[in-house]
mmCIF file of C-alpha atoms in Angstrom:
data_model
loop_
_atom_site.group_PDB
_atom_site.id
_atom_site.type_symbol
_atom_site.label_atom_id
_atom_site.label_comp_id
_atom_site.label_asym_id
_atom_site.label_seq_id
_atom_site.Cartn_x
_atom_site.Cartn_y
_atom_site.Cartn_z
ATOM 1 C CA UNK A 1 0.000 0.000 0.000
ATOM 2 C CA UNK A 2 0.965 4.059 0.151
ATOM 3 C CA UNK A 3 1.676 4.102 -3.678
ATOM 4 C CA UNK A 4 1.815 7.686 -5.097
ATOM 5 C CA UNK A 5 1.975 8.116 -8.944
ATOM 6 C CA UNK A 6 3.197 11.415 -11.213
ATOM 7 C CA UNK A 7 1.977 11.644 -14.717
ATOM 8 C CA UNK A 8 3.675 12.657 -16.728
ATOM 9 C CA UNK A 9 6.991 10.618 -16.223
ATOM 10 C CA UNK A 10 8.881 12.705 -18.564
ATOM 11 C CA UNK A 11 7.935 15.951 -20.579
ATOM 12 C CA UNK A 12 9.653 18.059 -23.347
ATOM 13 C CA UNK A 13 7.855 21.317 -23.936
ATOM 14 C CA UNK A 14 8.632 24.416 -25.889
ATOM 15 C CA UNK A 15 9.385 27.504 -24.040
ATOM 16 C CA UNK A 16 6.616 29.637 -23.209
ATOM 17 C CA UNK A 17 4.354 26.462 -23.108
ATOM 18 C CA UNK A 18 2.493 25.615 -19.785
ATOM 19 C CA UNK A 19 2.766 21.942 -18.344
ATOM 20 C CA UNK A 20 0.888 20.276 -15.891
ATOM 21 C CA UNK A 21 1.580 17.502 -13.556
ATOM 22 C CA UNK A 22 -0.365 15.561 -11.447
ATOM 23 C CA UNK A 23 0.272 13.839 -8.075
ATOM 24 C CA UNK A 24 -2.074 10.881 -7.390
ATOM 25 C CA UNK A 25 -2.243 8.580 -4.252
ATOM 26 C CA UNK A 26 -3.513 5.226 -5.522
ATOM 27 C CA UNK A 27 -4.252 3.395 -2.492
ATOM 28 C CA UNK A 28 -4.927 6.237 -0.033
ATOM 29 C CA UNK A 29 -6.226 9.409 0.912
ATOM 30 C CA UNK A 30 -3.602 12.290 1.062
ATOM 31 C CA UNK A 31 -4.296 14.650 3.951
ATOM 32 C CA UNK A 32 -1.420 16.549 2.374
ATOM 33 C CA UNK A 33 0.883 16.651 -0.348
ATOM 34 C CA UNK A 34 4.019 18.100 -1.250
ATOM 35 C CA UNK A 35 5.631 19.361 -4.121
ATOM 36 C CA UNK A 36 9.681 19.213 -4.431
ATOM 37 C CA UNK A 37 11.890 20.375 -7.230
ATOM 38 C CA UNK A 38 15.395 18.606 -7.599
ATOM 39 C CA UNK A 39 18.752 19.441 -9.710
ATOM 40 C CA UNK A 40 20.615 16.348 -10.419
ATOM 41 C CA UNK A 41 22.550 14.752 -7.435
ATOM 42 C CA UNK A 42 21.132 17.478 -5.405
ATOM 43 C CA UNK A 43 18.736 18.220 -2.239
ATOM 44 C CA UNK A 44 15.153 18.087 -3.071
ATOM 45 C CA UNK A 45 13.730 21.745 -2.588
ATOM 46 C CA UNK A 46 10.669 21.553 -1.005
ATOM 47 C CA UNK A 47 8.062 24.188 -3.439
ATOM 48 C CA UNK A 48 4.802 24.267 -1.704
ATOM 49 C CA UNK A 49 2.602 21.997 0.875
ATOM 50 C CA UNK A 50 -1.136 21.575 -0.777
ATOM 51 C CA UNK A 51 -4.160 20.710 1.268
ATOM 52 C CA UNK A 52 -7.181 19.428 -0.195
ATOM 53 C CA UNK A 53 -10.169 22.158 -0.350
ATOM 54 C CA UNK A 54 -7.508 25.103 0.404
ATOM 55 C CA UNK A 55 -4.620 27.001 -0.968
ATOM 56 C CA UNK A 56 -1.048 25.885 -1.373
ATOM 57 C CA UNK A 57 1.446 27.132 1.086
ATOM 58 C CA UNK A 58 4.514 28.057 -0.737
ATOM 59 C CA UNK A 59 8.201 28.527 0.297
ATOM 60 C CA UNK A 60 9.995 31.486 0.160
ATOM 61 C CA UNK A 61 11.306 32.414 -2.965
ATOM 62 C CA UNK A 62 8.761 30.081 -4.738
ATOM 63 C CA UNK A 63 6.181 32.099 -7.303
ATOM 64 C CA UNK A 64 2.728 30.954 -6.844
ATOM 65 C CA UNK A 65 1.231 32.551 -10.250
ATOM 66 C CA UNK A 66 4.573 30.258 -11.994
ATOM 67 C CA UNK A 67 3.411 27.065 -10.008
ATOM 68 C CA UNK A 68 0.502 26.376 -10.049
ATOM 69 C CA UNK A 69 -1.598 23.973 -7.819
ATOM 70 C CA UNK A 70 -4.537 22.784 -7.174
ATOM 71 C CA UNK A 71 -5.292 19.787 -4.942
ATOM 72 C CA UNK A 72 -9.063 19.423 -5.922
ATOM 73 C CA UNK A 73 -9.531 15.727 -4.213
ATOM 74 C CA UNK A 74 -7.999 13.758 -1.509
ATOM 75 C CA UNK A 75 -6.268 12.178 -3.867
ATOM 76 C CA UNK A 76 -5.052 14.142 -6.252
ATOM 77 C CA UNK A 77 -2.487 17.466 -6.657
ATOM 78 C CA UNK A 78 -1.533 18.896 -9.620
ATOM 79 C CA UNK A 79 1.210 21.080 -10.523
ATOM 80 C CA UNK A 80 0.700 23.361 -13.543
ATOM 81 C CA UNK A 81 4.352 24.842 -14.806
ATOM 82 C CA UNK A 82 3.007 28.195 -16.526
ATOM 83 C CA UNK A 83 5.001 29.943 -19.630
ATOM 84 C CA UNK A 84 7.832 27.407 -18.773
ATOM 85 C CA UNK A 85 11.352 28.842 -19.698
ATOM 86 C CA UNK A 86 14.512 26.697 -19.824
ATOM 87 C CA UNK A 87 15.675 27.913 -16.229
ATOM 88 C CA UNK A 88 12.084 25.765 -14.981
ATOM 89 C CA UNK A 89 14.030 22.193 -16.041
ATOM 90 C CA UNK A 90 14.351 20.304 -13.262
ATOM 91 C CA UNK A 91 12.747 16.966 -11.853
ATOM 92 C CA UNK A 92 9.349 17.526 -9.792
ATOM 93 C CA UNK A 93 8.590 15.337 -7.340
ATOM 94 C CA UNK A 94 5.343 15.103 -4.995
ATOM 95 C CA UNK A 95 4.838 13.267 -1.884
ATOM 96 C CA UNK A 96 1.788 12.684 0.288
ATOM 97 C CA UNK A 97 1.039 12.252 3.571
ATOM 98 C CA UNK A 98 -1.419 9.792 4.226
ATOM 99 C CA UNK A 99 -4.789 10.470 6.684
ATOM 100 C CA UNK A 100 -4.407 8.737 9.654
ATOM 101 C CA UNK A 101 -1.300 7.063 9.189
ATOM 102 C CA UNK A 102 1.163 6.649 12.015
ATOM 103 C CA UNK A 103 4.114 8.888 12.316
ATOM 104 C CA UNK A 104 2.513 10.817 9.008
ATOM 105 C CA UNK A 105 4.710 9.077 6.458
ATOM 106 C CA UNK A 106 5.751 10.663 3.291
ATOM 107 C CA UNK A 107 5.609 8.690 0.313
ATOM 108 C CA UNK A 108 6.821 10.294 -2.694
ATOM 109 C CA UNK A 109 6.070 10.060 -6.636
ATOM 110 C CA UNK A 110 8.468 8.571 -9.116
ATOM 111 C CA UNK A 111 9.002 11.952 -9.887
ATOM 112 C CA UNK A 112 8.196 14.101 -13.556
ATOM 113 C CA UNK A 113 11.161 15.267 -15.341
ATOM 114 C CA UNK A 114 10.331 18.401 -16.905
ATOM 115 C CA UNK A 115 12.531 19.821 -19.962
ATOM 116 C CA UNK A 116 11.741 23.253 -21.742
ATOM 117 C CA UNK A 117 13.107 23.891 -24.767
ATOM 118 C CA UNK B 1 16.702 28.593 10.912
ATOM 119 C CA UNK B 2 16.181 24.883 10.174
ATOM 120 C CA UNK B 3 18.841 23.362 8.206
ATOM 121 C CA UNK B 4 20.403 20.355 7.498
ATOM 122 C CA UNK B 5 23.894 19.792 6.386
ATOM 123 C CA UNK B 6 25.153 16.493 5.002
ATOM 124 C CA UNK B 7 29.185 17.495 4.847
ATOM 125 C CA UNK B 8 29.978 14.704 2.208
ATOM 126 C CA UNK B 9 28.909 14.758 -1.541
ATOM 127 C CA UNK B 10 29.827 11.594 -2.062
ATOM 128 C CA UNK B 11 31.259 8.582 -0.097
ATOM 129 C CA UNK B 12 33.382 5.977 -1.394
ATOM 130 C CA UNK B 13 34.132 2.815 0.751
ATOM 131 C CA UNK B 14 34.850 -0.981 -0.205
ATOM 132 C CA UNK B 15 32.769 -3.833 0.313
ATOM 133 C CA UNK B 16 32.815 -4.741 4.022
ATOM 134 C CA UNK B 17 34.160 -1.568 5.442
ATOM 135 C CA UNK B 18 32.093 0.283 7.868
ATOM 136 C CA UNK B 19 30.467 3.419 6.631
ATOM 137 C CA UNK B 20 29.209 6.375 8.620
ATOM 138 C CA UNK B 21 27.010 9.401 6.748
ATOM 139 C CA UNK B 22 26.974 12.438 8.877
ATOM 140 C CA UNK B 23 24.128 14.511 9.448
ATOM 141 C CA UNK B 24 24.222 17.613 10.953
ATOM 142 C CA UNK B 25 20.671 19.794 11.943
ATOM 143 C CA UNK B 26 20.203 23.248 13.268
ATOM 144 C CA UNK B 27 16.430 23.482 14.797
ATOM 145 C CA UNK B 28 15.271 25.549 17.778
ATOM 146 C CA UNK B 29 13.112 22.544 19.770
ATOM 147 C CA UNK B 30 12.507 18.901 19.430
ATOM 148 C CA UNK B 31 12.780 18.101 15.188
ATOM 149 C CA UNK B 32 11.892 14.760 14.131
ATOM 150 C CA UNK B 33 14.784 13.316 11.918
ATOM 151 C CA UNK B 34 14.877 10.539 9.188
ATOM 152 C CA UNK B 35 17.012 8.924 6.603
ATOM 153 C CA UNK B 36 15.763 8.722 3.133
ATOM 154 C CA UNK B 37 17.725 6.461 0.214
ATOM 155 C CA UNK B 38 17.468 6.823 -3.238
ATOM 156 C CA UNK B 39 18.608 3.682 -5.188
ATOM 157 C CA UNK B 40 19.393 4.529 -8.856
ATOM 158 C CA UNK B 41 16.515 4.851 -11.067
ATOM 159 C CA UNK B 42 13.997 4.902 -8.216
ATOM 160 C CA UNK B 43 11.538 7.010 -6.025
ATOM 161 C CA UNK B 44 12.761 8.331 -2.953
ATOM 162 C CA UNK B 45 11.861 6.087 0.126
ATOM 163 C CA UNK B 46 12.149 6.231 3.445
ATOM 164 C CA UNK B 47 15.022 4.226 5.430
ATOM 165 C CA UNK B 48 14.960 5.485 9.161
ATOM 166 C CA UNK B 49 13.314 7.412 11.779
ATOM 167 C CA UNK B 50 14.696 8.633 14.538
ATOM 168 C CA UNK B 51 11.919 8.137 16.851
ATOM 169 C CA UNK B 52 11.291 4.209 16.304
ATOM 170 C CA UNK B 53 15.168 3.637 17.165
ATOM 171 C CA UNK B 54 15.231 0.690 14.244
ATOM 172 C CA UNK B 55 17.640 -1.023 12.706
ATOM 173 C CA UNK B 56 17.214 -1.062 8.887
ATOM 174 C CA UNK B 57 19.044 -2.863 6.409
ATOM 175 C CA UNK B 58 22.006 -3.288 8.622
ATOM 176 C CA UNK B 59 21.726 0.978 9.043
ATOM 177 C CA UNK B 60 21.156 2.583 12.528
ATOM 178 C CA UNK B 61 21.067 6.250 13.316
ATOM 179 C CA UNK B 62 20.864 7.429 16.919
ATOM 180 C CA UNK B 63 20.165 11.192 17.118
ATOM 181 C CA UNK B 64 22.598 13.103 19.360
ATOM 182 C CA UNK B 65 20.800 16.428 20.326
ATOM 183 C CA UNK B 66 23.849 17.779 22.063
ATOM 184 C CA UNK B 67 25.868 17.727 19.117
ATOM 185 C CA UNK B 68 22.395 18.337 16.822
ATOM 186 C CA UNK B 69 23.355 15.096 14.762
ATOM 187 C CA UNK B 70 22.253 12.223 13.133
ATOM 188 C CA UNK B 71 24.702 10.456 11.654
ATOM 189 C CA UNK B 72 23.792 6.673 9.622
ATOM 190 C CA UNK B 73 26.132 3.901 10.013
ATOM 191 C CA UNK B 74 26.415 0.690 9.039
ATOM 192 C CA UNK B 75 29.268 -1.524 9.958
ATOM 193 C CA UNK B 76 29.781 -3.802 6.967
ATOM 194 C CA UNK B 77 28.838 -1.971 3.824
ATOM 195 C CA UNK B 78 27.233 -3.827 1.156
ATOM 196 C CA UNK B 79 27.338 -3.023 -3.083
ATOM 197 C CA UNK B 80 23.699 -3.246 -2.953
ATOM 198 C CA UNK B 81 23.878 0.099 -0.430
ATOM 199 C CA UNK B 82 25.451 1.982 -2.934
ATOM 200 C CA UNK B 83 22.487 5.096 -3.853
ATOM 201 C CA UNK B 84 22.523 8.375 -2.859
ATOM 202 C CA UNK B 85 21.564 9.190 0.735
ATOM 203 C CA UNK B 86 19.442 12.079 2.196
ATOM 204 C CA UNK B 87 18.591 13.297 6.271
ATOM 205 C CA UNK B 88 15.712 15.032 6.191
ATOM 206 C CA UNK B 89 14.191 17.186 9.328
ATOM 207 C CA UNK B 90 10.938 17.774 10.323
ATOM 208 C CA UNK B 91 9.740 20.590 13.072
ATOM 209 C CA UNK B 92 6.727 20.409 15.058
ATOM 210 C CA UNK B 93 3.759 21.636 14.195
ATOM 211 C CA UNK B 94 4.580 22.971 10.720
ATOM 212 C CA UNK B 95 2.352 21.223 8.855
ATOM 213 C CA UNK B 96 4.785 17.671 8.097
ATOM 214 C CA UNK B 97 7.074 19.235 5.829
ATOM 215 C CA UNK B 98 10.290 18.150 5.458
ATOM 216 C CA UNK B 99 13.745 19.560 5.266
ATOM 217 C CA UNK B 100 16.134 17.818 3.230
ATOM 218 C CA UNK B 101 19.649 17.870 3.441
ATOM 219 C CA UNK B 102 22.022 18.210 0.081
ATOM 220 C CA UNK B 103 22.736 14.392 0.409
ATOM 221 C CA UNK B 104 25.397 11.837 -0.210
ATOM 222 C CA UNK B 105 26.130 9.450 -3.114
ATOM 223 C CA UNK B 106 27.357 6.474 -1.181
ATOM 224 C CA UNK B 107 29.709 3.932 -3.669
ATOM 225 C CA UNK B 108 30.547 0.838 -2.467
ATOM 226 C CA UNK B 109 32.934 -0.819 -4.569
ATOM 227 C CA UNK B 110 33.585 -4.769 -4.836
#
């Protein structure tokens, strides 16, 4: 159990282009999930916490009208990566937390990597 | 501020030797702290907490709060181990997030 998918796994877009990604738990409800950006052989960067039925929280330095999100069910966050410019490559990962679990795992996505052109 | 510092980029040790990650954490009050692994290829997963005091995969962890660390060890590495490595803090009360620290690509060669 606690499987969390990402869709797309991979993603080539031109620049300017907007790109969405979505965060699904399979086999659970999400109380919360997270979005994290990482650079190759790097920390993750945690973007934004999103709560289903509210608005994101995001970290300093993060733009909210450049990501997106929307976490419209207990299962399901998306990220939406608007005008995307080459500087926005990176791999996206979500996590989620799940309701009522002990110790309030995360279990994170396979991850999207996101290329702009 | 909350921070976590992983001193090594990357760890190289041979098959059998003991390894030790270090994990350092600067948090005003009582931080939960866990070890994440990342084998090649695959999603991020979780490999110790601090609170349940277990013994994964051969790795233990015992947090030290005088010196604020957190340091993984394993006495007999394994090839299988070798995947990059990340300690991750997490505050009360702010909502579960996590910290992560820069992690550390640990090799173990044959």
């Amino acid at each position: 159990g606690a499987v969390v998918s990402q869709h797309p796994s991979r993603v080539i877009c031109k620049s300017g282009t907007s790109v969405k990604i979505e965060c699904r738990s399979l086999d659970f409800q999400a109380t919360t999930m997270f979005w994290y950006r990482q650079f190759p052989k790097q920390s993750l960067m945690l973007m934004a916490t999103s709560n289903e039925g509210s608005k994101a929280t995001y970290e300093q330095g993060v733009e909210k009208d450049k990501f997106l999100i929307n976490h419209a069910s207990l299962t399901l966050s998306t990220l939406t990566v608007t005008s995307a410019h080459p500087e926005d490559s990176s791999f996206y990962i979500c996590s989620a937390t799940r309701q009522g679990g002990i110790y309030n795992e995360q279990f994170f996505g396979p991850g999207t990597r996101l290329t702009v052109l | 501020a909350q921070r976590v510092t992983q001193p090594e980029k990357l760890l190289s040790v041979f098959k059998g030797a003991p390894v030790e990650l270090k994990c350092n954490y600067s948090y005003s009050g009582s931080p939960e702290l866990f070890w994440y692994v990342q084998y090649s290829r695959q999603r991020l997963q979780l490999l110790l907490r601090h609170i349940s005091r277990e013994s994964i995969k051969g790795f233990t962890a015992d947090l030290n709060k005088g010196e604020t660390s957190f340091h993984l060890k394993k006495p007999f590495a394994q090839e299988e181990d070798s995947a990059m490595y990340y300690c991750a803090l997490r505050g009360y009360n702010q909502g579960g997030k996590l910290i992560f620290g820069q992690g550390t690509e640990l090799s173990v060669k044959p």
